[in-house]
Amino acid sequence: HTEKGFVYLTSIMDLFSRRIIAWRLSETLEAKWVVECVLEARKLRRTIQPLVLHSDRGSQYVSSSYLEALGVCCKTPKINIASLKNHNI
């Protein structure tokens, strides 16, 4: 929380090296910020292969633009209902 309100951090970490390879700080939860972060990570890793990412259950992470950026166009992400019990839905 800042003087101007909330900010949201999207980051992508390489689990092998434990390094952040892309990040975005935004004032909204719009999917475009997550998509930009994914596209930057792909560019930096020089891959066109589909990405495997772990995310929370926010609406931006199930949007069609996010799924397209991952390379899984038209597939439904798996959501673990048991893990949702502690989240605000």
Coordinates of C-alpha atoms in Angstrom, one line a residue:
H1 CA 0.0 0.0 0.0
T2 CA 1.4 3.4 -1.0
E3 CA 0.2 7.0 -0.5
K4 CA -1.7 6.7 -3.8
G5 CA -3.3 3.3 -3.0
F6 CA -2.5 -0.3 -3.7
V7 CA 0.0 -1.6 -6.2
Y8 CA 0.2 -5.1 -7.5
L9 CA 3.3 -7.1 -8.3
T10 CA 3.5 -9.8 -11.0
S11 CA 6.7 -11.7 -11.1
I12 CA 8.0 -14.7 -12.8
M13 CA 10.7 -16.8 -11.1
D14 CA 12.9 -19.4 -12.7
L15 CA 12.5 -22.2 -10.1
F16 CA 15.8 -23.8 -10.9
S17 CA 17.9 -20.6 -10.4
R18 CA 15.4 -18.9 -8.1
R19 CA 15.9 -15.7 -10.0
I20 CA 13.1 -13.3 -11.0
I21 CA 13.3 -13.2 -14.8
A22 CA 10.4 -10.7 -15.4
W23 CA 8.2 -8.5 -13.3
R24 CA 5.5 -5.8 -13.6
L25 CA 4.2 -3.3 -11.0
S26 CA 0.7 -2.0 -11.6
E27 CA -2.1 -0.1 -10.0
T28 CA -4.8 -2.4 -11.4
L29 CA -5.4 -6.2 -11.6
E30 CA -5.9 -6.0 -15.4
A31 CA -4.7 -9.1 -17.3
K32 CA -2.5 -6.9 -19.6
W33 CA 0.2 -6.5 -16.9
V34 CA 0.4 -10.3 -16.4
V35 CA 0.5 -10.8 -20.2
E36 CA 3.3 -8.2 -20.5
C37 CA 5.3 -10.0 -17.8
V38 CA 4.8 -13.4 -19.5
L39 CA 5.9 -12.1 -22.9
E40 CA 9.0 -10.5 -21.4
A41 CA 9.9 -13.8 -19.7
R42 CA 9.5 -15.6 -23.0
K43 CA 11.7 -13.0 -24.8
L44 CA 14.4 -13.2 -22.1
R45 CA 14.4 -17.0 -22.1
R46 CA 14.2 -17.1 -26.0
T47 CA 11.5 -19.7 -26.1
I48 CA 8.4 -20.2 -28.1
Q49 CA 7.5 -23.4 -26.2
P50 CA 4.4 -23.3 -23.9
L51 CA 5.3 -22.1 -20.4
V52 CA 4.4 -23.8 -17.2
L53 CA 3.6 -21.2 -14.5
H54 CA 2.1 -21.4 -11.0
S55 CA -0.2 -18.5 -10.2
D56 CA -2.9 -17.6 -7.7
R57 CA -6.6 -17.8 -8.8
G58 CA -7.1 -14.2 -9.9
S59 CA -9.3 -13.6 -12.9
Q60 CA -6.3 -12.2 -14.8
Y61 CA -4.7 -15.7 -14.7
V62 CA -7.6 -17.4 -16.4
S63 CA -8.2 -14.7 -19.1
S64 CA -7.9 -15.7 -22.7
S65 CA -5.0 -13.2 -23.3
Y66 CA -3.0 -14.8 -20.5
L67 CA -3.6 -18.3 -21.8
E68 CA -2.6 -17.2 -25.3
A69 CA 0.6 -15.7 -23.9
L70 CA 1.4 -19.0 -22.2
G71 CA 0.9 -20.8 -25.4
V72 CA -2.0 -22.9 -24.2
C73 CA -4.7 -21.2 -26.3
C74 CA -8.2 -22.7 -25.8
K75 CA -7.2 -25.0 -22.9
T76 CA -8.8 -24.6 -19.5
P77 CA -6.4 -24.2 -16.6
K78 CA -6.6 -26.7 -13.8
I79 CA -7.9 -25.1 -10.6
N80 CA -7.6 -26.9 -7.3
I81 CA -10.8 -26.2 -5.4
A82 CA -9.4 -27.3 -2.1
S83 CA -6.8 -24.5 -2.3
L84 CA -9.5 -21.9 -2.8
K85 CA -11.0 -22.2 0.7
N86 CA -8.5 -19.7 2.1
H87 CA -8.9 -17.2 -0.8
N88 CA -11.4 -14.4 -1.1
I89 CA -13.7 -15.4 -3.9

